[in-house]
PDB file of C-alpha atoms in Angstrom:
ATOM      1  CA  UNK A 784       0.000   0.000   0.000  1.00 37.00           C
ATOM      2  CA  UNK A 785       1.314   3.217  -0.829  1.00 34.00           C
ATOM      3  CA  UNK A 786       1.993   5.841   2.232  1.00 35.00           C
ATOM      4  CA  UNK A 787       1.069   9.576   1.893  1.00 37.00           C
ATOM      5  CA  UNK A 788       3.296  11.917   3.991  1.00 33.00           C
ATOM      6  CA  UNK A 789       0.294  15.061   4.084  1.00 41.00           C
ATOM      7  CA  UNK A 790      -2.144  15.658   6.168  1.00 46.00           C
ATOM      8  CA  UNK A 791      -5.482  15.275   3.884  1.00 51.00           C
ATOM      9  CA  UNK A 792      -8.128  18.170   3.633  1.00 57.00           C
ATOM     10  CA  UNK A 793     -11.525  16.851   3.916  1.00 70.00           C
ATOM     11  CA  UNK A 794     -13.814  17.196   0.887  1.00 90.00           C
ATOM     12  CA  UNK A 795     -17.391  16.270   0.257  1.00 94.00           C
ATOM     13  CA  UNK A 796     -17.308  12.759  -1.730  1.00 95.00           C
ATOM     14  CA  UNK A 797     -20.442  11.658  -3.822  1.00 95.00           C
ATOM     15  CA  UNK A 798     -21.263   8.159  -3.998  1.00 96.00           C
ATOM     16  CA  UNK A 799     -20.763   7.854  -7.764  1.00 96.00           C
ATOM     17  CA  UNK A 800     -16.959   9.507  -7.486  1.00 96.00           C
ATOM     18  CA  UNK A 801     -16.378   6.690  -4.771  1.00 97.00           C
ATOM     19  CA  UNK A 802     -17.656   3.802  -6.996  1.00 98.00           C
ATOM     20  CA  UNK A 803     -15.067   5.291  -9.360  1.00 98.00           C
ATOM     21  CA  UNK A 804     -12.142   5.227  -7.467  1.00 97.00           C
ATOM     22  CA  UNK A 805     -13.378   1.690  -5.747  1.00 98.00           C
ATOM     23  CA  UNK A 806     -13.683   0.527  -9.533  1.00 98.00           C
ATOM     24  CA  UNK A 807     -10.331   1.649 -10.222  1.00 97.00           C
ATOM     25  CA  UNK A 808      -9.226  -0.375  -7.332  1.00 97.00           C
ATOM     26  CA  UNK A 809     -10.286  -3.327  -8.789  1.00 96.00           C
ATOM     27  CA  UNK A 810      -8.905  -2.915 -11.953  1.00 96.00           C
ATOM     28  CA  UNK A 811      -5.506  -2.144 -10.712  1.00 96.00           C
ATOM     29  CA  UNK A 812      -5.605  -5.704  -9.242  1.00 93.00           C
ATOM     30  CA  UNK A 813      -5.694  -7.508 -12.875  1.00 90.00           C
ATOM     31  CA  UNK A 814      -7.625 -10.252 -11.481  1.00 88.00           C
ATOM     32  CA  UNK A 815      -7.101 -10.438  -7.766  1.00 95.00           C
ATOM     33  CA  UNK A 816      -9.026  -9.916  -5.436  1.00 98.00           C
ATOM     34  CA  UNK A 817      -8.486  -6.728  -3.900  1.00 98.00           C
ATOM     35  CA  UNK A 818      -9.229  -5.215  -0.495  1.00 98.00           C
ATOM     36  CA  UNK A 819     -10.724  -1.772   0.388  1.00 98.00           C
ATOM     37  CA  UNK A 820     -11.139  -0.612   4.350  1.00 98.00           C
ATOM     38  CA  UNK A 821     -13.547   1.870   5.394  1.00 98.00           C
ATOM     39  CA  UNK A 822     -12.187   3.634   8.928  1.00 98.00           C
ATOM     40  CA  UNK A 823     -13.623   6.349  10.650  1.00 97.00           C
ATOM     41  CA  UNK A 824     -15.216   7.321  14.103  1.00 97.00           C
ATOM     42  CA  UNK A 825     -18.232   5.357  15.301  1.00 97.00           C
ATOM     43  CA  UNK A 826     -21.520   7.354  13.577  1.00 96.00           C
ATOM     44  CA  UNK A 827     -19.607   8.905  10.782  1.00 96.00           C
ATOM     45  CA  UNK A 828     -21.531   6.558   8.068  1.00 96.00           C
ATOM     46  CA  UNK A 829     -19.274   4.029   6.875  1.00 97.00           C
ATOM     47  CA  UNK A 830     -21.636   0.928   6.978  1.00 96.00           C
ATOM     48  CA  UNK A 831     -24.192   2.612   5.115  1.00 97.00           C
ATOM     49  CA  UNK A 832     -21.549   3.759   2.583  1.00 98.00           C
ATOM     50  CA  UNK A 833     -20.057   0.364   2.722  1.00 98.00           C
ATOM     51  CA  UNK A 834     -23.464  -1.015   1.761  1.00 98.00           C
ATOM     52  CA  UNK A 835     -23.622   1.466  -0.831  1.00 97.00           C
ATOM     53  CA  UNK A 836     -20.449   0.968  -2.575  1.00 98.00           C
ATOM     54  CA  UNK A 837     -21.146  -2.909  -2.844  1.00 98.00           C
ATOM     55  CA  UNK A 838     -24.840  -2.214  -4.093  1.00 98.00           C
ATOM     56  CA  UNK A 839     -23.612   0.187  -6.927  1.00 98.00           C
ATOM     57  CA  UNK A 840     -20.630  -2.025  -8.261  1.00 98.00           C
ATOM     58  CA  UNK A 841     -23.214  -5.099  -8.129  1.00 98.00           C
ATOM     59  CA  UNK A 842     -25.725  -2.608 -10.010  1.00 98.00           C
ATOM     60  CA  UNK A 843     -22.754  -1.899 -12.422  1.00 98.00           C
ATOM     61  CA  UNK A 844     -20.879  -4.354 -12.888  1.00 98.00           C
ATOM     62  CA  UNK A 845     -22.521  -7.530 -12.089  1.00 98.00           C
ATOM     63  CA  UNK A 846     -23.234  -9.848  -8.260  1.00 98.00           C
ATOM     64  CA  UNK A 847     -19.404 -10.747  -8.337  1.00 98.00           C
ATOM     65  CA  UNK A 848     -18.336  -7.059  -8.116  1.00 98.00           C
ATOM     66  CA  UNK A 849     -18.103  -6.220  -4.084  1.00 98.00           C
ATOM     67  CA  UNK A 850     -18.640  -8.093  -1.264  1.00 98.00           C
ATOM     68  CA  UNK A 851     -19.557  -6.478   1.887  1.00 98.00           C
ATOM     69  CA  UNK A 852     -17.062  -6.968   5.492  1.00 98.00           C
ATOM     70  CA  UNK A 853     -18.005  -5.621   8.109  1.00 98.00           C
ATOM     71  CA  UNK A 854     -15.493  -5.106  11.620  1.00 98.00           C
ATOM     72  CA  UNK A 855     -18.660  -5.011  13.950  1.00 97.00           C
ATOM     73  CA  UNK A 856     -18.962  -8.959  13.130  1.00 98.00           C
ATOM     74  CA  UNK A 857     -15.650  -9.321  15.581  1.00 98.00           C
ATOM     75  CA  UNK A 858     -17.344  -7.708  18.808  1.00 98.00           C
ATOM     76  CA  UNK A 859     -16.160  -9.171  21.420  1.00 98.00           C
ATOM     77  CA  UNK A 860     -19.919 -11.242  23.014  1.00 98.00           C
ATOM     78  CA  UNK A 861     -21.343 -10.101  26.086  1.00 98.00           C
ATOM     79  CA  UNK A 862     -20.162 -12.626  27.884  1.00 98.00           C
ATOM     80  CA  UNK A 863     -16.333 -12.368  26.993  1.00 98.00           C
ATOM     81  CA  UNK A 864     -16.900  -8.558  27.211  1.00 98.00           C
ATOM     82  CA  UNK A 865     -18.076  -9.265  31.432  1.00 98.00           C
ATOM     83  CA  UNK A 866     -15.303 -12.285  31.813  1.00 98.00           C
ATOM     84  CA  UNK A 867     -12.619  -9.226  30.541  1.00 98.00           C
ATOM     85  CA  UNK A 868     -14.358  -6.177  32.335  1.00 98.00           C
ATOM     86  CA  UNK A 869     -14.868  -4.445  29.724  1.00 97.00           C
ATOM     87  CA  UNK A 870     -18.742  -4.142  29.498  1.00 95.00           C
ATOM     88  CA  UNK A 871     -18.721  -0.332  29.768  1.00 93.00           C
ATOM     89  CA  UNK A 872     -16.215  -0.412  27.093  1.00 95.00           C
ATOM     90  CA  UNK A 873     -18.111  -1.826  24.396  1.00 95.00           C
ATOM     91  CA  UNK A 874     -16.952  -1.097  20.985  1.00 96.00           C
ATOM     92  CA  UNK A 875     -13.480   0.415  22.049  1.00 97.00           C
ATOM     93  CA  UNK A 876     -10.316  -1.489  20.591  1.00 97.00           C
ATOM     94  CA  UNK A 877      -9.989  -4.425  23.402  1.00 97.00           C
ATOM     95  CA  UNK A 878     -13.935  -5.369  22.756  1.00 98.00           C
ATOM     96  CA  UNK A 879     -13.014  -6.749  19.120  1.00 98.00           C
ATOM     97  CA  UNK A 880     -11.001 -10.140  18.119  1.00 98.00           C
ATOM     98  CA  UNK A 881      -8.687  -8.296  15.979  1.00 98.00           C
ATOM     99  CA  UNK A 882      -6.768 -11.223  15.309  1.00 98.00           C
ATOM    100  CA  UNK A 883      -9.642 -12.874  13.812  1.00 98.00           C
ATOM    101  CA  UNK A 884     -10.561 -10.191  11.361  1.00 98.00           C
ATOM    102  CA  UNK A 885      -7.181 -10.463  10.329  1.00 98.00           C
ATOM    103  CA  UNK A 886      -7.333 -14.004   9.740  1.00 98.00           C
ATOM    104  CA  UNK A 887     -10.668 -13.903   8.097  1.00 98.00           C
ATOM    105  CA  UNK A 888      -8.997 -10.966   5.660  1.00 98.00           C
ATOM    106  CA  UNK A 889      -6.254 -13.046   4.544  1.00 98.00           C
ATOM    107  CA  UNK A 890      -8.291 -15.774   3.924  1.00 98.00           C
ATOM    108  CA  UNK A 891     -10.308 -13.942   1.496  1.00 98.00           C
ATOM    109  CA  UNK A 892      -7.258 -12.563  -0.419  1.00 97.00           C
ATOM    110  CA  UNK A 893      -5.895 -16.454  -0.863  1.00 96.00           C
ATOM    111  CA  UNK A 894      -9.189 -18.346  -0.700  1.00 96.00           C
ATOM    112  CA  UNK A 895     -10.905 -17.716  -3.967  1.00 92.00           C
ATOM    113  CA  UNK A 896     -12.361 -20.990  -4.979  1.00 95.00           C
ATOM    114  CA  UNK A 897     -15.310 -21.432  -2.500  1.00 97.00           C
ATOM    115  CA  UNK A 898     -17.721 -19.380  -0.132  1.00 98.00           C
ATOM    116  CA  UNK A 899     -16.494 -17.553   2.603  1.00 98.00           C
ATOM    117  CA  UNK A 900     -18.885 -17.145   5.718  1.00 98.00           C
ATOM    118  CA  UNK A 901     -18.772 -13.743   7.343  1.00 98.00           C
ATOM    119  CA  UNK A 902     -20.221 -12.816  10.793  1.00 98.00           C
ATOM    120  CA  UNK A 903     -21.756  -9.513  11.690  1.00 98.00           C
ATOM    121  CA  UNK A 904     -22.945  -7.651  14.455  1.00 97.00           C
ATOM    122  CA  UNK A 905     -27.133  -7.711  15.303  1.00 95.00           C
ATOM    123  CA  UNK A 906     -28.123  -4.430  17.002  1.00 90.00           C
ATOM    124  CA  UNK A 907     -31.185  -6.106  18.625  1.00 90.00           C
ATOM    125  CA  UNK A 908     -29.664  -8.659  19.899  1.00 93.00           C
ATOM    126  CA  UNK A 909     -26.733  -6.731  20.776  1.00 93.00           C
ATOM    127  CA  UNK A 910     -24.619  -9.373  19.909  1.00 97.00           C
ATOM    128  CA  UNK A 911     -22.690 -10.596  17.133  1.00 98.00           C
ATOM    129  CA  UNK A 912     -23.796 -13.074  14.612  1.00 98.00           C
ATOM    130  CA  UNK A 913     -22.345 -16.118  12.813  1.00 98.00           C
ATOM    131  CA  UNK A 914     -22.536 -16.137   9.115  1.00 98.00           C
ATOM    132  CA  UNK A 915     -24.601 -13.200   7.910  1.00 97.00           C
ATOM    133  CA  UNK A 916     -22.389 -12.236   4.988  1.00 98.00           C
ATOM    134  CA  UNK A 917     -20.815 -14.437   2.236  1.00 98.00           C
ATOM    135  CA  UNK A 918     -17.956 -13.607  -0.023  1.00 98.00           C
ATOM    136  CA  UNK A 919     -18.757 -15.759  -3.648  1.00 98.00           C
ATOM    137  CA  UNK A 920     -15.531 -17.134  -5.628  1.00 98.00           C
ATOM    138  CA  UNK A 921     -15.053 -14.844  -8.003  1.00 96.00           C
ATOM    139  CA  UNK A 922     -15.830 -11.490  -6.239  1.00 98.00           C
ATOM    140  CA  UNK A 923     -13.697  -8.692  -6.921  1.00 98.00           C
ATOM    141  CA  UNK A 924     -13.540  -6.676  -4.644  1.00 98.00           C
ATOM    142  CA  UNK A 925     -14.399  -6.671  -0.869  1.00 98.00           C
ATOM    143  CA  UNK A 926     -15.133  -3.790   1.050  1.00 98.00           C
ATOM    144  CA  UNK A 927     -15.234  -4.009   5.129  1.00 98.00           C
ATOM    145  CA  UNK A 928     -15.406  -1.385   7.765  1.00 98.00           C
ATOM    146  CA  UNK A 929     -14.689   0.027  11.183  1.00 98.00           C
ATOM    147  CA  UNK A 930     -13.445   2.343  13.506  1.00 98.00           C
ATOM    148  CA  UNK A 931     -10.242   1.050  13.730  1.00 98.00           C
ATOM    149  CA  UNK A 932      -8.625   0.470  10.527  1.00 98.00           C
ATOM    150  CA  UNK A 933      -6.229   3.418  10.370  1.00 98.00           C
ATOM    151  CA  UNK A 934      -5.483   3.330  13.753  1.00 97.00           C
ATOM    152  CA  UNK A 935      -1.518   2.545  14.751  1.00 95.00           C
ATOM    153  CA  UNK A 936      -2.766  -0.111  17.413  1.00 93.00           C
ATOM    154  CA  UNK A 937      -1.643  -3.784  17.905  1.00 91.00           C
ATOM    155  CA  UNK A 938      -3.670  -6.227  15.773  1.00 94.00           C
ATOM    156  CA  UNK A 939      -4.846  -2.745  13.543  1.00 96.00           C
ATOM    157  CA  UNK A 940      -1.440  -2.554  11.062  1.00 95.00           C
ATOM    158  CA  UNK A 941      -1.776  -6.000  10.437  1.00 97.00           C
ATOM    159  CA  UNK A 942      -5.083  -6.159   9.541  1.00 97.00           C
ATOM    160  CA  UNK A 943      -4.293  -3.064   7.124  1.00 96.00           C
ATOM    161  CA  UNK A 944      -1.636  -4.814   5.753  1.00 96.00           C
ATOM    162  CA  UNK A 945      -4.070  -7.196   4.009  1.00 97.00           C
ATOM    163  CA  UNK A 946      -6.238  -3.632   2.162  1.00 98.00           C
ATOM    164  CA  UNK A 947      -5.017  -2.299  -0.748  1.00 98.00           C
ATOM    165  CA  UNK A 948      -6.526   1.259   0.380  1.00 98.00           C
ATOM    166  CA  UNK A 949      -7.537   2.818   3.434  1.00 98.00           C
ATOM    167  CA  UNK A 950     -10.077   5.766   3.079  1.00 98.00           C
ATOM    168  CA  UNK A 951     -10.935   7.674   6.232  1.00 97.00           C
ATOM    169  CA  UNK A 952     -15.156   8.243   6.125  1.00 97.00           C
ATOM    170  CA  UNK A 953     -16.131  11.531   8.565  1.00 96.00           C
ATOM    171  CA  UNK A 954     -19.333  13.963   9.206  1.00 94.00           C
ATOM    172  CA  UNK A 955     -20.074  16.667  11.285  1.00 93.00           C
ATOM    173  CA  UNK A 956     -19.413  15.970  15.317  1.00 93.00           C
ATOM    174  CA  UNK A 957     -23.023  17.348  16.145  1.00 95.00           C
ATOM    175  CA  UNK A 958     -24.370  14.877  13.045  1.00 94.00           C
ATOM    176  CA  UNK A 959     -22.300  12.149  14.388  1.00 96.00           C
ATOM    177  CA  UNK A 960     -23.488  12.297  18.096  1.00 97.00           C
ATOM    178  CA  UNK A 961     -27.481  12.318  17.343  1.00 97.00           C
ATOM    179  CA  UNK A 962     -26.884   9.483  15.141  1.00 96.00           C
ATOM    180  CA  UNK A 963     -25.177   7.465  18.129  1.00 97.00           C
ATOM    181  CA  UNK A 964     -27.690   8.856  20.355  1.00 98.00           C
ATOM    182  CA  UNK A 965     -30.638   7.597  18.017  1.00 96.00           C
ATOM    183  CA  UNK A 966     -29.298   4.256  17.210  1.00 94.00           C
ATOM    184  CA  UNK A 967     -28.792   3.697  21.019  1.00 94.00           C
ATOM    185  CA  UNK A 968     -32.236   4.856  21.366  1.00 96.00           C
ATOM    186  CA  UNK A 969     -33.457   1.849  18.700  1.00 94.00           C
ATOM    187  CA  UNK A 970     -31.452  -0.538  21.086  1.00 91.00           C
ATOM    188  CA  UNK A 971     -33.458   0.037  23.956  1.00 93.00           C
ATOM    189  CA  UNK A 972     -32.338   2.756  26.225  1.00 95.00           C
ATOM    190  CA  UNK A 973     -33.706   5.987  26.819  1.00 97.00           C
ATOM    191  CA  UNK A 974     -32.904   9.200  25.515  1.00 97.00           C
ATOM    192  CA  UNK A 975     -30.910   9.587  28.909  1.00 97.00           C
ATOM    193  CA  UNK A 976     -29.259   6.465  28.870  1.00 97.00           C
ATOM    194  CA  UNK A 977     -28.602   6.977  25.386  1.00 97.00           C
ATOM    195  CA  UNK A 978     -26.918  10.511  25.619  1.00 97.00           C
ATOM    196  CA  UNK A 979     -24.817   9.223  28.912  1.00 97.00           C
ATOM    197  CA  UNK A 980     -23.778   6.228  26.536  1.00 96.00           C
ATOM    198  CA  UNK A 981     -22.711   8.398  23.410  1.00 97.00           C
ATOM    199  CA  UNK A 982     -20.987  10.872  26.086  1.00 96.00           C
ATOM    200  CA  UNK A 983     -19.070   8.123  28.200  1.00 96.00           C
ATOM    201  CA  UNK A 984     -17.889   5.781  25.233  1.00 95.00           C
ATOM    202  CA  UNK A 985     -18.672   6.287  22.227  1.00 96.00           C
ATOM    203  CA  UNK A 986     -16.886  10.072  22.240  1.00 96.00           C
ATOM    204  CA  UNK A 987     -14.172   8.351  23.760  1.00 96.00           C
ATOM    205  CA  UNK A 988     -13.731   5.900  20.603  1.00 96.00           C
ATOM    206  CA  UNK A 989     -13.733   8.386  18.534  1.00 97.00           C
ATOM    207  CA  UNK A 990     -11.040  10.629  19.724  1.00 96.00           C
ATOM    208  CA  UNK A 991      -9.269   6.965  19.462  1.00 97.00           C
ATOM    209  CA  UNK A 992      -9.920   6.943  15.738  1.00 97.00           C
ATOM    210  CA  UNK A 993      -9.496  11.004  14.890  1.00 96.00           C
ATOM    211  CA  UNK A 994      -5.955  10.713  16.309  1.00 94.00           C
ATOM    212  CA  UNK A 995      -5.476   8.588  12.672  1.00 95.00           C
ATOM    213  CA  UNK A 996      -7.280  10.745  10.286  1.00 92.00           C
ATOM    214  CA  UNK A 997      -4.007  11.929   8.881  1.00 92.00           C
ATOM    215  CA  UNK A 998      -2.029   8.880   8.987  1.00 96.00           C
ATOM    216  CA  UNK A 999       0.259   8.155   6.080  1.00 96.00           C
ATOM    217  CA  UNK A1000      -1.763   5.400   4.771  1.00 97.00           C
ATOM    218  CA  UNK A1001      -5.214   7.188   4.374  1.00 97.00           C
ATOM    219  CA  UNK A1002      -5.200   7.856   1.128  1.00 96.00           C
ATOM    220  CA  UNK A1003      -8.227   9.937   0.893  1.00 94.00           C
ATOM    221  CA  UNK A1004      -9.988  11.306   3.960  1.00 95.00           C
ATOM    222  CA  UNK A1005     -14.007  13.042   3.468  1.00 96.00           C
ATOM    223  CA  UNK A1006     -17.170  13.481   4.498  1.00 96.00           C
ATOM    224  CA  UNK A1007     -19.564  11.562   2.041  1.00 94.00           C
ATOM    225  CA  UNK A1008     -22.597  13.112   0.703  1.00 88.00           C
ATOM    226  CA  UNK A1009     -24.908  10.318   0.804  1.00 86.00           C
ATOM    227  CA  UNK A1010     -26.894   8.122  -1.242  1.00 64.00           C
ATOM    228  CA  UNK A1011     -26.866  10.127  -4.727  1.00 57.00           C
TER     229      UNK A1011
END
């Protein structure tokens, strides 16, 4: 992966520039399968744009185009999460199995000849999930995402290691909070709860992942427009 030594100015990205350059990711691959990671703090949109990016290369270019990854499948359970203390630290770098997102990502750069099972995370259940993704043989191009990714962390660089590109995905602070504070709200808690949640952790994380925003091996850092 290529390293950039500047600092990156934020500019607003539409979704049909990104399927572009994610395009021209897979072409530079001649074949392979190639890797692109979504990082960015917690609220700033990178599932949905994840989700979006793998809808519009199927739409373009056929069901073997993108495959979708997400990090949240590697949460940590509930009960791990109590046996390690960390409850009240949901979501921060310690509550994910790093080293098996890695493991799963270098599988899917050498493993191109069957189906490849990928777990995710289930907001209701507030746990994660076995199996709710698949990568097909033959797709070109998988996109996952997650706080973390451009973060200088242990377990973090390796997993970057296996992604061609890292782009950094960021909105407004104010936007970023209600979301949190809303999705928390779908989980179950109240608005309280919810605001003392967003306030106590999931700020927190996000100063984490802000302190990598300008890392070397972002190659493009922006706030994305949304579905248009």
């Amino acid at each position: 992966m290529a390293l950039m030594s500047e600092t990156l100015p934020f500019t607003i990205m539409r979704t049909d520039e990104l399927l572009d350059s994610a395009r021209d990711l897979t072409d530079r691959k001649e074949g392979a399968r190639a890797v692109l990671g979504l990082a960015g703090p917690p609220g700033a949109g990178k599932s949905t744009l994840a989700r979006a990016l793998v809808e519009g290369l199927r739409r373009r270019y056929g069901p073997l185009a993108a495959a979708y990854v997400p990090l949240d499948g590697f949460h940590l359970s509930n009960a791990q999460l109590e046996r390690l203390g960390l409850t009240s630290r949901k979501g921060s770098p310690p509550t994910f199995d790093v080293h098996g997102y890695v493991a799963l990502l270098r599988r899917l750069v050498v493993e191109g000849d069957h189906d490849i099972y990928v777990p995710d995370f289930d907001r209701t259940l507030d746990e994660p999930v076995a199996a709710r993704h698949v990568v097909r043989p033959g797709a070109e191009l998988v996109v996952t995402e997650g706080n973390y990714l451009a973060c200088e962390l242990p377990g973090w660089s390796e997993a970057r290691g296996v992604m061609d590109e890292v782009w950094y995905v960021d909105a407004d602070p104010e936007e970023r909070r209600r979301r949190l504070v809303e999705r928390q709200v779908a989980g179950g808690r109240t608005p309280e709860e919810a605001r003392e949640w967003v306030r106590t952790n999931d700020m927190p994380n996000a100063e984490i992942v802000e302190a990598s925003k300008g890392a070397p091996w972002v190659k493009r850092a922006f706030h994305w427009s949304g579905h248009d």
